[in-house]
């Protein structure tokens, strides 16, 4: 997973800076600001960030611009398309309908969607939730059919594609393969069972009860939305272009919300205000394959452990939107990062924000994996590079391999002939075997390498 130069700056700050357990609010703000400083200017897209601790917002801020043409800055009230994070809400609608006795998770989806072909094997709603249906992904099918993802895509496009399929990728329950199609079909099941569109059902049963006043499923691509952010792509360090998003398809994607409203959604996992404890427990039920293997995926949330902390989260990526929301329930910590720039890595940045608040774990040494390394290649690796954001860095061959990130040269410790440790194993750097001066570095934290 790619981390920015800003992330590395904080890595260094965390290691060399103040080691006190308690920080002032100003110090915490400064550390978070340093993570996002490369986007915090009037000429760049950026991100909105929110941190919630013990059910209360302790940090919220915007960085960069929501609209470059009109110079509108991002704030915590800016509205983002959150892409695949939308799936949690669709899954929760299904859970609520199951609670009401209007459907069963083990129902054959053809009971509600008769246009789905009979593949000779039963596909259940549960299969759709866990991405174990074997259905082919809608975006791949659209691309094969000659559609561009920049085109206007309606719900009917996906339904038509599904209705004409002849085979599955695999038998239902045999494998887990991420499938947007399943969640689009779940939106259609909500419509068939409740008599309301997914947008209307979610508004009545989730958004209004939780006072999520700036949230909706965007099922009309022509609709004007006040305070929305625009979607951008980067073609150089300082030049951005529009990255159009014209989806009118919902279920797998297309939820519009703010970090402030998302915090209310995350808080519901703790308070169970909507749905009750039974629904919240259901949302955390992990999938199981036919062979008994348990997945790390529940109802559109991924559940794992990072450095001893239970982590529950999900991200999203469409056009230039990049989003991630994560909960650490044992520490009662929630972090939300929404961005409108395609090159942005919200997962990495959210995790760096979380590390500021999480209890520190004892450092683990990787000394046993160190090798001498092939120093004859150091001259080959030496040269000028750029990070994924276009920031220049230099690698120097001088009685060892060093990287100059703008402060001072830092020694790279070899883990293999191509991979090196930075900051005493806190992050790693991997060179391409075919190094070019324009190659981007790949930075990963140790916790992310285990994902």
CSV table of C-alpha atoms in Angstrom, one decimal, residues 22-421:
chain,number,residue,atom,x,y,z
A,22,UNK,CA,-0.2,12.7,27.0
A,23,UNK,CA,-0.2,15.4,24.3
A,24,UNK,CA,-2.0,18.8,24.3
A,25,UNK,CA,-4.7,19.3,21.7
A,26,UNK,CA,-2.4,21.7,19.9
A,27,UNK,CA,0.3,19.0,19.6
A,28,UNK,CA,-2.2,16.4,18.4
A,29,UNK,CA,-3.5,18.8,15.8
A,30,UNK,CA,0.0,19.6,14.6
A,31,UNK,CA,0.8,15.9,14.1
A,32,UNK,CA,-2.4,15.4,12.1
A,33,UNK,CA,-1.8,18.5,10.1
A,34,UNK,CA,1.6,17.3,9.2
A,35,UNK,CA,0.1,14.2,7.7
A,36,UNK,CA,-2.1,16.2,5.3
A,37,UNK,CA,0.1,19.2,4.7
A,38,UNK,CA,0.9,18.4,1.1
A,39,UNK,CA,-2.7,18.7,0.1
A,40,UNK,CA,-3.5,21.6,2.4
A,41,UNK,CA,-3.3,24.4,-0.1
A,42,UNK,CA,-5.6,26.3,-2.5
A,43,UNK,CA,-4.3,24.6,-5.6
A,44,UNK,CA,-4.9,20.9,-4.6
A,45,UNK,CA,-7.8,18.5,-3.9
A,46,UNK,CA,-7.6,17.1,-0.4
A,47,UNK,CA,-9.4,15.4,2.3
A,48,UNK,CA,-11.8,15.7,5.3
A,49,UNK,CA,-10.8,14.0,8.5
A,50,UNK,CA,-12.7,13.2,11.7
A,51,UNK,CA,-11.7,11.4,14.9
A,52,UNK,CA,-14.2,10.2,17.5
A,53,UNK,CA,-13.1,9.0,20.9
A,54,UNK,CA,-15.6,7.6,23.5
A,55,UNK,CA,-18.5,8.6,21.2
A,56,UNK,CA,-17.4,12.3,21.0
A,57,UNK,CA,-15.7,14.1,18.1
A,58,UNK,CA,-12.2,15.1,19.3
A,59,UNK,CA,-10.9,16.2,15.9
A,60,UNK,CA,-12.4,17.3,12.6
A,61,UNK,CA,-10.9,19.3,9.8
A,62,UNK,CA,-10.7,19.8,6.1
A,63,UNK,CA,-7.6,20.0,3.9
A,64,UNK,CA,-7.3,21.2,0.3
A,65,UNK,CA,-10.1,22.1,-2.0
A,66,UNK,CA,-13.6,20.7,-2.7
A,67,UNK,CA,-13.7,22.6,-6.0
A,68,UNK,CA,-10.6,23.9,-7.7
A,69,UNK,CA,-12.4,26.0,-10.3
A,70,UNK,CA,-14.2,28.1,-7.8
A,71,UNK,CA,-11.7,27.9,-4.9
A,72,UNK,CA,-14.1,26.2,-2.5
A,73,UNK,CA,-12.2,24.6,0.5
A,74,UNK,CA,-13.0,21.2,2.0
A,75,UNK,CA,-14.6,21.3,5.4
A,76,UNK,CA,-16.0,18.5,7.7
A,77,UNK,CA,-19.4,19.5,6.2
A,78,UNK,CA,-18.2,18.8,2.6
A,79,UNK,CA,-20.1,16.0,0.9
A,80,UNK,CA,-18.2,13.1,-0.7
A,81,UNK,CA,-19.2,10.1,-2.8
A,82,UNK,CA,-17.9,7.3,-0.6
A,83,UNK,CA,-17.9,4.5,-3.2
A,84,UNK,CA,-17.8,1.0,-1.7
A,85,UNK,CA,-18.2,2.2,1.8
A,86,UNK,CA,-21.8,2.5,0.7
A,87,UNK,CA,-22.1,-1.3,0.9
A,88,UNK,CA,-22.4,-1.2,4.8
A,89,UNK,CA,-25.6,0.8,4.5
A,90,UNK,CA,-27.1,-1.5,1.9
A,91,UNK,CA,-26.2,-4.5,4.1
A,92,UNK,CA,-27.8,-2.8,7.1
A,93,UNK,CA,-31.0,-2.2,5.1
A,94,UNK,CA,-31.1,-6.0,4.4
A,95,UNK,CA,-30.6,-6.7,8.1
A,96,UNK,CA,-33.5,-4.4,9.1
A,97,UNK,CA,-35.8,-6.1,6.6
A,98,UNK,CA,-34.8,-9.5,7.9
A,99,UNK,CA,-35.6,-8.2,11.4
A,100,UNK,CA,-39.0,-7.2,10.2
A,101,UNK,CA,-39.6,-10.7,8.9
A,102,UNK,CA,-39.8,-9.5,5.3
A,103,UNK,CA,-37.0,-11.7,4.0
A,104,UNK,CA,-34.5,-14.3,5.1
A,105,UNK,CA,-30.8,-14.2,4.5
A,106,UNK,CA,-30.9,-17.7,3.2
A,107,UNK,CA,-33.6,-16.9,0.6
A,108,UNK,CA,-32.9,-17.7,-3.1
A,109,UNK,CA,-32.4,-14.3,-4.7
A,110,UNK,CA,-34.6,-15.4,-7.6
A,111,UNK,CA,-37.5,-15.3,-5.2
A,112,UNK,CA,-37.2,-11.5,-5.5
A,113,UNK,CA,-35.3,-11.0,-8.7
A,114,UNK,CA,-36.7,-13.5,-11.3
A,115,UNK,CA,-34.7,-12.0,-14.1
A,116,UNK,CA,-31.5,-13.5,-12.5
A,117,UNK,CA,-30.8,-16.6,-14.7
A,118,UNK,CA,-31.1,-20.1,-13.2
A,119,UNK,CA,-27.6,-21.2,-13.1
A,120,UNK,CA,-28.6,-24.6,-11.6
A,121,UNK,CA,-27.2,-23.5,-8.2
A,122,UNK,CA,-29.0,-21.5,-5.5
A,123,UNK,CA,-27.6,-18.0,-4.9
A,124,UNK,CA,-28.8,-16.7,-1.5
A,125,UNK,CA,-28.8,-13.1,-0.2
A,126,UNK,CA,-26.1,-14.3,2.2
A,127,UNK,CA,-23.9,-15.1,-0.8
A,128,UNK,CA,-24.4,-11.6,-2.1
A,129,UNK,CA,-23.4,-10.1,1.3
A,130,UNK,CA,-20.1,-12.1,1.5
A,131,UNK,CA,-19.1,-11.8,-2.2
A,132,UNK,CA,-19.4,-15.6,-2.5
A,133,UNK,CA,-22.2,-15.7,-5.1
A,134,UNK,CA,-19.9,-16.5,-8.1
A,135,UNK,CA,-21.6,-13.7,-10.1
A,136,UNK,CA,-19.4,-11.6,-12.4
A,137,UNK,CA,-18.6,-8.1,-11.3
A,138,UNK,CA,-20.7,-5.4,-12.9
A,139,UNK,CA,-17.8,-3.0,-13.7
A,140,UNK,CA,-15.9,-5.8,-15.5
A,141,UNK,CA,-19.0,-6.7,-17.5
A,142,UNK,CA,-19.6,-3.1,-18.5
A,143,UNK,CA,-16.0,-2.7,-19.6
A,144,UNK,CA,-16.2,-6.0,-21.7
A,145,UNK,CA,-19.4,-4.6,-23.2
A,146,UNK,CA,-17.7,-1.5,-24.4
A,147,UNK,CA,-19.0,0.9,-21.7
A,148,UNK,CA,-16.7,3.5,-20.1
A,149,UNK,CA,-16.9,4.0,-16.4
A,150,UNK,CA,-17.0,7.7,-17.2
A,151,UNK,CA,-20.4,7.1,-18.9
A,152,UNK,CA,-23.7,7.6,-17.2
A,153,UNK,CA,-24.5,4.2,-15.7
A,154,UNK,CA,-28.0,3.4,-14.4
A,155,UNK,CA,-29.3,0.5,-12.3
A,156,UNK,CA,-31.0,-0.8,-15.4
A,157,UNK,CA,-27.6,-1.3,-17.1
A,158,UNK,CA,-26.5,-3.7,-14.4
A,159,UNK,CA,-29.8,-5.6,-14.3
A,160,UNK,CA,-29.7,-6.1,-18.1
A,161,UNK,CA,-26.2,-7.4,-17.9
A,162,UNK,CA,-27.0,-9.8,-15.1
A,163,UNK,CA,-30.1,-11.1,-16.9
A,164,UNK,CA,-28.0,-12.2,-19.9
A,165,UNK,CA,-25.3,-14.1,-18.0
A,166,UNK,CA,-24.8,-17.7,-18.9
A,167,UNK,CA,-22.3,-18.9,-16.2
A,168,UNK,CA,-21.0,-18.1,-12.8
A,169,UNK,CA,-17.3,-17.6,-12.0
A,170,UNK,CA,-17.6,-20.5,-9.4
A,171,UNK,CA,-20.3,-22.3,-7.5
A,172,UNK,CA,-21.9,-20.2,-4.7
A,173,UNK,CA,-20.1,-20.5,-1.4
A,174,UNK,CA,-16.9,-22.0,-2.9
A,175,UNK,CA,-14.9,-18.9,-3.0
A,176,UNK,CA,-15.0,-15.2,-2.0
A,177,UNK,CA,-14.4,-12.8,-4.9
A,178,UNK,CA,-15.3,-9.1,-4.4
A,179,UNK,CA,-18.4,-8.5,-6.5
A,180,UNK,CA,-20.2,-5.2,-6.8
A,181,UNK,CA,-23.0,-6.8,-8.7
A,182,UNK,CA,-24.2,-8.5,-5.5
A,183,UNK,CA,-24.7,-5.3,-3.7
A,184,UNK,CA,-26.5,-3.6,-6.6
A,185,UNK,CA,-28.9,-6.6,-6.6
A,186,UNK,CA,-29.4,-6.2,-2.9
A,187,UNK,CA,-30.6,-2.7,-3.6
A,188,UNK,CA,-33.1,-4.2,-5.9
A,189,UNK,CA,-34.2,-6.7,-3.3
A,190,UNK,CA,-34.8,-3.9,-0.8
A,191,UNK,CA,-37.0,-2.2,-3.4
A,192,UNK,CA,-38.9,-5.4,-4.1
A,193,UNK,CA,-39.5,-6.3,-0.5
A,194,UNK,CA,-40.1,-2.8,1.0
A,195,UNK,CA,-41.9,-1.2,-1.9
A,196,UNK,CA,-39.4,1.7,-1.6
A,197,UNK,CA,-36.2,2.6,-3.4
A,198,UNK,CA,-33.0,2.0,-1.5
A,199,UNK,CA,-32.7,5.7,-1.2
A,200,UNK,CA,-36.1,6.1,0.4
A,201,UNK,CA,-35.8,3.1,2.7
A,202,UNK,CA,-32.4,4.1,4.0
A,203,UNK,CA,-33.6,7.7,4.5
A,204,UNK,CA,-36.6,6.6,6.6
A,205,UNK,CA,-34.9,3.8,8.5
A,206,UNK,CA,-31.3,5.0,9.0
A,207,UNK,CA,-30.6,8.6,8.1
A,208,UNK,CA,-33.6,10.3,9.7
A,209,UNK,CA,-33.3,8.3,13.0
A,210,UNK,CA,-29.6,9.0,13.2
A,211,UNK,CA,-30.0,12.7,12.1
A,212,UNK,CA,-27.7,12.1,9.1
A,213,UNK,CA,-29.1,15.2,7.4
A,214,UNK,CA,-26.4,15.4,4.7
A,215,UNK,CA,-26.6,11.8,3.6
A,216,UNK,CA,-28.4,10.1,0.7
A,217,UNK,CA,-28.1,7.4,-1.9
A,218,UNK,CA,-27.4,9.3,-5.1
A,219,UNK,CA,-29.7,7.6,-7.6
A,220,UNK,CA,-30.0,10.5,-10.0
A,221,UNK,CA,-26.7,11.6,-11.6
A,222,UNK,CA,-28.3,14.9,-12.7
A,223,UNK,CA,-29.3,16.0,-9.2
A,224,UNK,CA,-27.6,19.1,-7.8
A,225,UNK,CA,-26.1,18.6,-4.3
A,226,UNK,CA,-25.0,21.6,-2.3
A,227,UNK,CA,-21.6,21.4,-0.7
A,228,UNK,CA,-20.5,18.4,-2.7
A,229,UNK,CA,-16.8,17.9,-3.5
A,230,UNK,CA,-15.7,17.4,-7.0
A,231,UNK,CA,-13.6,14.4,-8.2
A,232,UNK,CA,-10.0,14.9,-9.4
A,233,UNK,CA,-7.0,13.0,-10.9
A,234,UNK,CA,-3.4,14.1,-10.8
A,235,UNK,CA,-1.3,14.2,-13.9
A,236,UNK,CA,1.7,15.9,-12.2
A,237,UNK,CA,2.6,17.2,-8.8
A,238,UNK,CA,0.8,20.5,-9.4
A,239,UNK,CA,-1.6,19.8,-12.2
A,240,UNK,CA,-5.1,18.2,-11.7
A,241,UNK,CA,-7.9,17.2,-14.1
A,242,UNK,CA,-11.5,16.4,-13.5
A,243,UNK,CA,-12.3,12.8,-13.0
A,244,UNK,CA,-16.0,12.5,-14.0
A,245,UNK,CA,-18.4,10.3,-12.0
A,246,UNK,CA,-21.8,9.9,-13.4
A,247,UNK,CA,-23.2,6.9,-11.6
A,248,UNK,CA,-26.9,6.5,-11.1
A,249,UNK,CA,-26.5,3.0,-9.7
A,250,UNK,CA,-26.9,2.3,-6.0
A,251,UNK,CA,-26.2,-0.5,-3.5
A,252,UNK,CA,-22.6,-1.2,-4.3
A,253,UNK,CA,-21.8,2.5,-4.4
A,254,UNK,CA,-23.2,6.1,-4.6
A,255,UNK,CA,-23.8,7.0,-1.0
A,256,UNK,CA,-23.2,10.8,-0.5
A,257,UNK,CA,-22.3,11.8,3.0
A,258,UNK,CA,-19.9,13.9,5.2
A,259,UNK,CA,-17.3,12.8,7.7
A,260,UNK,CA,-19.7,14.3,10.4
A,261,UNK,CA,-22.6,12.2,9.3
A,262,UNK,CA,-20.4,9.1,8.9
A,263,UNK,CA,-19.4,9.6,12.5
A,264,UNK,CA,-23.0,9.2,13.5
A,265,UNK,CA,-23.2,6.0,11.5
A,266,UNK,CA,-20.1,4.6,13.2
A,267,UNK,CA,-21.4,5.6,16.6
A,268,UNK,CA,-24.5,3.5,16.0
A,269,UNK,CA,-22.3,0.4,16.1
A,270,UNK,CA,-21.7,1.3,19.8
A,271,UNK,CA,-25.1,2.6,20.8
A,272,UNK,CA,-27.3,0.4,18.6
A,273,UNK,CA,-29.8,3.3,18.5
A,274,UNK,CA,-31.0,2.0,15.1
A,275,UNK,CA,-31.5,-1.8,14.7
A,276,UNK,CA,-30.7,-2.7,18.3
A,277,UNK,CA,-27.9,-5.1,19.5
A,278,UNK,CA,-29.2,-7.9,17.4
A,279,UNK,CA,-28.8,-6.0,14.2
A,280,UNK,CA,-25.3,-4.8,15.2
A,281,UNK,CA,-24.3,-8.3,16.1
A,282,UNK,CA,-25.5,-9.5,12.7
A,283,UNK,CA,-23.4,-6.9,10.9
A,284,UNK,CA,-20.3,-8.4,12.5
A,285,UNK,CA,-21.1,-12.0,11.6
A,286,UNK,CA,-18.2,-13.3,9.5
A,287,UNK,CA,-18.8,-15.2,6.3
A,288,UNK,CA,-18.0,-18.9,6.0
A,289,UNK,CA,-17.2,-20.8,2.8
A,290,UNK,CA,-18.7,-24.2,1.9
A,291,UNK,CA,-15.5,-25.9,3.2
A,292,UNK,CA,-15.8,-24.3,6.6
A,293,UNK,CA,-13.2,-21.6,6.1
A,294,UNK,CA,-14.1,-18.4,7.9
A,295,UNK,CA,-13.6,-15.1,6.1
A,296,UNK,CA,-12.4,-11.8,7.6
A,297,UNK,CA,-15.3,-10.1,5.9
A,298,UNK,CA,-18.7,-9.5,7.6
A,299,UNK,CA,-21.6,-7.4,6.4
A,300,UNK,CA,-19.5,-5.1,4.2
A,301,UNK,CA,-17.0,-4.6,6.9
A,302,UNK,CA,-13.5,-6.1,7.1
A,303,UNK,CA,-12.5,-7.4,10.6
A,304,UNK,CA,-8.9,-8.0,11.5
A,305,UNK,CA,-6.2,-7.2,14.1
A,306,UNK,CA,-3.4,-4.8,13.8
A,307,UNK,CA,-0.6,-4.6,16.3
A,308,UNK,CA,-2.9,-6.1,18.9
A,309,UNK,CA,-5.8,-3.8,18.2
A,310,UNK,CA,-9.1,-5.1,16.8
A,311,UNK,CA,-9.8,-3.2,13.6
A,312,UNK,CA,-13.2,-2.9,11.8
A,313,UNK,CA,-13.3,-0.9,8.6
A,314,UNK,CA,-14.0,-0.6,4.9
A,315,UNK,CA,-12.8,1.7,2.1
A,316,UNK,CA,-14.0,2.9,-1.2
A,317,UNK,CA,-12.7,4.1,-4.6
A,318,UNK,CA,-14.6,5.5,-7.5
A,319,UNK,CA,-13.2,8.0,-10.1
A,320,UNK,CA,-11.2,10.5,-7.9
A,321,UNK,CA,-12.9,9.6,-4.6
A,322,UNK,CA,-11.0,7.7,-2.0
A,323,UNK,CA,-12.5,6.9,1.4
A,324,UNK,CA,-11.9,4.9,4.5
A,325,UNK,CA,-13.7,4.6,7.8
A,326,UNK,CA,-12.3,2.5,10.6
A,327,UNK,CA,-13.3,1.6,14.2
A,328,UNK,CA,-11.2,0.3,17.0
A,329,UNK,CA,-14.1,-0.8,19.3
A,330,UNK,CA,-11.9,-1.9,22.2
A,331,UNK,CA,-10.4,1.6,22.4
A,332,UNK,CA,-13.6,3.3,21.4
A,333,UNK,CA,-11.8,5.1,18.6
A,334,UNK,CA,-13.2,5.9,15.2
A,335,UNK,CA,-11.4,7.6,12.3
A,336,UNK,CA,-12.9,8.8,9.0
A,337,UNK,CA,-10.9,10.0,6.0
A,338,UNK,CA,-12.6,11.1,2.8
A,339,UNK,CA,-10.7,12.4,-0.2
A,340,UNK,CA,-11.5,13.7,-3.7
A,341,UNK,CA,-8.1,12.9,-5.3
A,342,UNK,CA,-7.5,9.6,-7.1
A,343,UNK,CA,-3.8,9.4,-5.9
A,344,UNK,CA,-4.8,9.7,-2.2
A,345,UNK,CA,-4.4,6.7,0.1
A,346,UNK,CA,-7.1,7.2,2.8
A,347,UNK,CA,-6.4,3.8,4.5
A,348,UNK,CA,-2.8,4.6,5.1
A,349,UNK,CA,-3.5,8.1,6.3
A,350,UNK,CA,-6.4,7.0,8.6
A,351,UNK,CA,-4.1,4.4,10.2
A,352,UNK,CA,-1.5,7.1,10.8
A,353,UNK,CA,-4.1,9.3,12.4
A,354,UNK,CA,-5.3,6.3,14.5
A,355,UNK,CA,-1.7,5.6,15.7
A,356,UNK,CA,-1.6,9.0,17.3
A,357,UNK,CA,-4.6,8.0,19.6
A,358,UNK,CA,-4.1,4.2,20.0
A,359,UNK,CA,-2.1,2.9,23.0
A,360,UNK,CA,1.4,2.2,22.0
A,361,UNK,CA,2.5,-1.4,21.7
A,362,UNK,CA,6.0,-2.6,22.6
A,363,UNK,CA,8.4,-2.3,19.6
A,364,UNK,CA,9.2,-5.5,17.8
A,365,UNK,CA,12.6,-6.1,16.4
A,366,UNK,CA,13.2,-7.6,13.0
A,367,UNK,CA,16.9,-7.9,13.5
A,368,UNK,CA,16.8,-11.6,12.7
A,369,UNK,CA,15.7,-10.9,9.1
A,370,UNK,CA,18.4,-8.5,8.3
A,371,UNK,CA,20.9,-9.5,5.6
A,372,UNK,CA,24.1,-7.9,4.4
A,373,UNK,CA,22.5,-7.1,1.0
A,374,UNK,CA,24.1,-6.8,-2.4
A,375,UNK,CA,26.0,-3.5,-2.1
A,376,UNK,CA,27.1,-3.8,-5.7
A,377,UNK,CA,23.6,-2.8,-6.6
A,378,UNK,CA,23.6,0.4,-4.5
A,379,UNK,CA,25.0,2.5,-7.3
A,380,UNK,CA,22.2,1.2,-9.6
A,381,UNK,CA,19.6,2.3,-7.1
A,382,UNK,CA,21.1,5.7,-6.5
A,383,UNK,CA,19.4,8.6,-8.2
A,384,UNK,CA,16.4,10.9,-8.1
A,385,UNK,CA,12.9,9.6,-7.5
A,386,UNK,CA,9.4,10.9,-6.8
A,387,UNK,CA,6.8,9.8,-4.4
A,388,UNK,CA,3.3,9.0,-5.5
A,389,UNK,CA,2.5,12.7,-4.9
A,390,UNK,CA,5.4,13.9,-7.1
A,391,UNK,CA,7.6,15.0,-4.2
A,392,UNK,CA,11.3,14.6,-5.1
A,393,UNK,CA,13.5,12.4,-3.0
A,394,UNK,CA,17.1,11.2,-3.6
A,395,UNK,CA,18.8,7.9,-3.0
A,396,UNK,CA,22.5,8.2,-2.3
A,397,UNK,CA,25.2,5.5,-2.4
A,398,UNK,CA,27.8,6.5,0.1
A,399,UNK,CA,29.3,3.7,2.3
A,400,UNK,CA,25.7,2.4,2.4
A,401,UNK,CA,22.4,3.3,0.9
A,402,UNK,CA,20.7,6.4,2.1
A,403,UNK,CA,17.5,8.2,1.3
A,404,UNK,CA,17.2,12.0,1.5
A,405,UNK,CA,13.6,13.1,2.2
A,406,UNK,CA,14.5,16.7,2.8
A,407,UNK,CA,15.7,16.7,6.4
A,408,UNK,CA,18.9,14.6,6.3
A,409,UNK,CA,20.1,11.4,4.6
A,410,UNK,CA,18.6,8.3,6.4
A,411,UNK,CA,20.3,4.9,6.3
A,412,UNK,CA,18.4,2.1,4.6
A,413,UNK,CA,18.8,-1.3,6.2
A,414,UNK,CA,18.6,-4.2,3.7
A,415,UNK,CA,15.9,-6.8,4.2
A,416,UNK,CA,16.5,-8.3,0.8
A,417,UNK,CA,18.4,-7.2,-2.4
A,418,UNK,CA,15.4,-4.9,-3.3
A,419,UNK,CA,13.6,-4.2,0.0
A,420,UNK,CA,15.0,-1.9,2.7
A,421,UNK,CA,13.8,-0.9,6.2
